[in-house]
Amino acid sequence: PFSIIILPAPAAAQHSQPNTMTNKFHYYAATGRGHAIRLALSAANIPFEDEYPEGGFPPTAEAKDLWRSIGKNTTTNIPMLQMADGRVFTQSSAVLRAVARIGGLMPTDEGELYMTDKLLADAEDLRGEGYKSFVAWGATEEAVEAFINKVLPLHFGNLERQLKESTGDYFIGDSLTIADIACYDAITNFGSNRVIGSLDGFETLKAWVDKVESNEGIKNYMASESFAGLWKFGPDTLGK
C-alpha cells in the first residue's frame, strides 16, 4: 500500500573546518538526490553546513516559501547550495556540475566532458529506475522483483563495461571526477545498499566502489555523525 515517509528535521550539521563554515546545503535529512552533492563537496574539500527544513518531509508551506526566497525558482529549489559569497545553485544536476567546476572535479578535455555528461545521464537513469522500486511510494511486488533481477544487473553491467574501457582506475582516467561520484551514488545509494550482494559478479565495479570510498574527503564525511544521522535507502525500501 502507498504510504508517506515522514523524515524528522535534525539540527543543522557541519562538515570539516567548522570555524570557517558558511556554505549552506538545503535538503532533507536523507541521502536521496542530495547525496551525490554532499559527496562532491566533501571530495573537493568545500566546507558546508546542512540546512534541513523544519518539520522534515514532506516540507511545510513555510519551508517552501523560504527556499523560493533564496533560490528564486517558483517550482523546485532543492537540493540547493547557498554559497558564502552570495551565489545560489539550484536543481540537483546543475548543483552537482557547479560543485565539480568549483572543486576541480570536472574534466576539461572535450571528449572527457562528453563522457562526463554521458555517465551523469547513465547514473540518473539508474537513479530513476531505483525510485520506481520504492514500495512506500507505490511500487508493486512485481516491479520490485523486476528491479532486483533485471533492471539493476542491466545497469550495473553497462556501467562496469564503461569502467573497464577507461584508461585508468576511475571512469575517466586516473583521477576522481564528478562522473565517479554520480555513478557511485546511483550504484550504492539506489542499488547495492538496497539489494545486498547485488555487486557480486561485478568485481571491477566492486573494487572501484572501495576506491571511491577511500578518497580522504569522502571517507571523512561518511565517518561523520551528520552522515550517520541521515535516512539511508536500505532493503526496507524494497519491502525486504
Short mmCIF file of C-alpha atoms in Angstrom, two decimals, residues 2 5 11 41 43 48 64 67 69 73 92-93 96 99 129 164-165 190 215-217 219 236 238-239:
data_model
loop_
_atom_site.label_atom_id
_atom_site.label_comp_id
_atom_site.label_asym_id
_atom_site.label_seq_id
_atom_site.Cartn_x
_atom_site.Cartn_y
_atom_site.Cartn_z
CA PHE A 2 1.04 3.57 -0.60
CA ILE A 5 7.64 8.60 4.76
CA ALA A 11 19.70 20.18 13.88
CA LEU A 41 31.52 18.88 -1.69
CA ALA A 43 35.71 15.20 -2.10
CA PHE A 48 29.30 23.09 4.09
CA LYS A 64 8.89 26.04 0.52
CA TRP A 67 13.50 28.01 -0.43
CA SER A 69 13.05 33.34 -1.35
CA ASN A 73 12.52 29.20 -8.63
CA SER A 92 20.34 18.70 -8.44
CA SER A 93 22.24 18.12 -11.69
CA LEU A 96 26.42 18.87 -8.93
CA VAL A 99 30.40 21.95 -7.35
CA GLU A 129 14.67 3.24 -12.00
CA LYS A 164 36.67 -1.39 -17.96
CA GLU A 165 37.08 0.75 -21.07
CA PHE A 190 19.96 3.30 -5.16
CA ASN A 215 39.00 9.29 -1.06
CA GLU A 216 40.01 11.25 2.03
CA GLY A 217 37.19 13.78 1.89
CA LYS A 219 35.90 8.81 3.81
CA ASP A 236 13.31 -1.94 3.58
CA LEU A 238 12.04 -2.75 -1.39
CA GLY A 239 9.87 -4.31 1.28
#
